Coordinates of C-alpha atoms in Angstrom, one line a residue:
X15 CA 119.8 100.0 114.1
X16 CA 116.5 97.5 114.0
X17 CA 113.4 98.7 111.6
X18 CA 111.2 99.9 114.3
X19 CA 108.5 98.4 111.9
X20 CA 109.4 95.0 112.1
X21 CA 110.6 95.2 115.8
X22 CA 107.5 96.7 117.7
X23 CA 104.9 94.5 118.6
X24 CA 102.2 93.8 121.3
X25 CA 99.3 91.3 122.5
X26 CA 97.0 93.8 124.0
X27 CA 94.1 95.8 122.3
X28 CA 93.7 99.1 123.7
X29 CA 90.5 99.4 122.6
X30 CA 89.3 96.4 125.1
X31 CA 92.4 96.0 127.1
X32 CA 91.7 92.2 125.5
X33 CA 94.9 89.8 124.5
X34 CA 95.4 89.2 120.3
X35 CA 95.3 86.0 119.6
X36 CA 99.3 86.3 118.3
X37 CA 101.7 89.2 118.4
X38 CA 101.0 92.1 116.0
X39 CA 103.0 95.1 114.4
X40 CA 101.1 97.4 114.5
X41 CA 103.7 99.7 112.6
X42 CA 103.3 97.4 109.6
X43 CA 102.1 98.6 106.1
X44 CA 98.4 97.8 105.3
X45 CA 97.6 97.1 109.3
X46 CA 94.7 98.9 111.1
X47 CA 95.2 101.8 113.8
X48 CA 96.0 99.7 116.8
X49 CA 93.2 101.4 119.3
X50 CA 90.5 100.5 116.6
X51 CA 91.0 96.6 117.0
X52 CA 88.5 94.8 119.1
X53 CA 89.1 91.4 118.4
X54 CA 91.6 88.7 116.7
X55 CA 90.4 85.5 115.5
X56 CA 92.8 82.8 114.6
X57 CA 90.8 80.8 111.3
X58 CA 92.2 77.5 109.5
X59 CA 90.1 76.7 106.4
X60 CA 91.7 73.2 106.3
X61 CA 93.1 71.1 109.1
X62 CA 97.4 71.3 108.3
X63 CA 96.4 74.8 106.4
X64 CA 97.3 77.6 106.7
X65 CA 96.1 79.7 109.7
X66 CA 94.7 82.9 108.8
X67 CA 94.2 85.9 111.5
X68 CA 91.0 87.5 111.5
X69 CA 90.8 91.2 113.0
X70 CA 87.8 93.0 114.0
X71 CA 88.0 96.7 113.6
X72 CA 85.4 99.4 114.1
X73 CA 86.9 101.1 111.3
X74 CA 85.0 101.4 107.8
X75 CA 85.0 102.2 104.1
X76 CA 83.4 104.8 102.6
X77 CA 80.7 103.0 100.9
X78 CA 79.9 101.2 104.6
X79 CA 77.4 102.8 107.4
X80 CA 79.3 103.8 110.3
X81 CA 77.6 102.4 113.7
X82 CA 76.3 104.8 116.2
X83 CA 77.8 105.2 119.4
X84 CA 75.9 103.2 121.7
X85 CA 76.7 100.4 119.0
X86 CA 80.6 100.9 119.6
X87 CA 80.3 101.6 123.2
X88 CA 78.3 98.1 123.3
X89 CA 81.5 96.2 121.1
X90 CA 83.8 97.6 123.8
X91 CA 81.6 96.9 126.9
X92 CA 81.1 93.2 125.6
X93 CA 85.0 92.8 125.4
X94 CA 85.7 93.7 128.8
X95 CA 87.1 96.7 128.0
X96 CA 86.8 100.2 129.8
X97 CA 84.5 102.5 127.0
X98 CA 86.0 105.5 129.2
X99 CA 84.5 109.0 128.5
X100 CA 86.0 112.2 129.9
X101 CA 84.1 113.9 132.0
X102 CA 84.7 117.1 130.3
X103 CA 83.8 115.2 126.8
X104 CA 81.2 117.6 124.6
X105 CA 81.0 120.5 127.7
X106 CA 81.6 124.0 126.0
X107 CA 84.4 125.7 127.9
X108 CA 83.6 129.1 129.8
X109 CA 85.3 132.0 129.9
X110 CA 86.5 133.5 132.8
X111 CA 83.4 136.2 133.3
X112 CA 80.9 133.0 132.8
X113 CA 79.5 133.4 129.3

């Protein structure tokens, strides 16, 4: 049976609904969650080099600041992607005699 690892791959970015610049595995050791990729940049330092792919996450380390909201919901809007919010996102749920 095929390593699932190696054999699953994809062009689109959920996070954007954007195409990757080359197929990723997303199941491969070291990558970034899948929905937190925005954008793929393909980068040769040296014409006849080696080509390099850039990802752009909204993922960060501990010793970063994390962007606000409206700073991710902008990266996402800019991408032509669909920053979708539930309707029933941060409501408190009611019981059944209204409190």
């Amino acid at each position: 049976m095929p390593d699932p690892r190696k054999t699953t791959t994809t062009k689109r970015l959920p996070l954007t609904g954007a195409t990757a610049a080359r197929l990723l595995t997303p199941l491969r050791a070291g990558m970034p969650a899948l929905d937190s990729i925005h954008k793929t940049i393909a980068f040769a330092p040296k014409a006849g080099g080696p080509t390099y792919h850039i990802m752009r996450t909204t993922e960060t380390d501990a010793y970063e600041q994390t962007p606000t909201r409206s700073q991710t919901d902008k990266i996402t809007q800019s991408q032509g992607g669909a920053a979708e919010r539930s309707p029933r996102f941060g409501r408190q749920s009611q019981t059944i005699d209204g409190r």
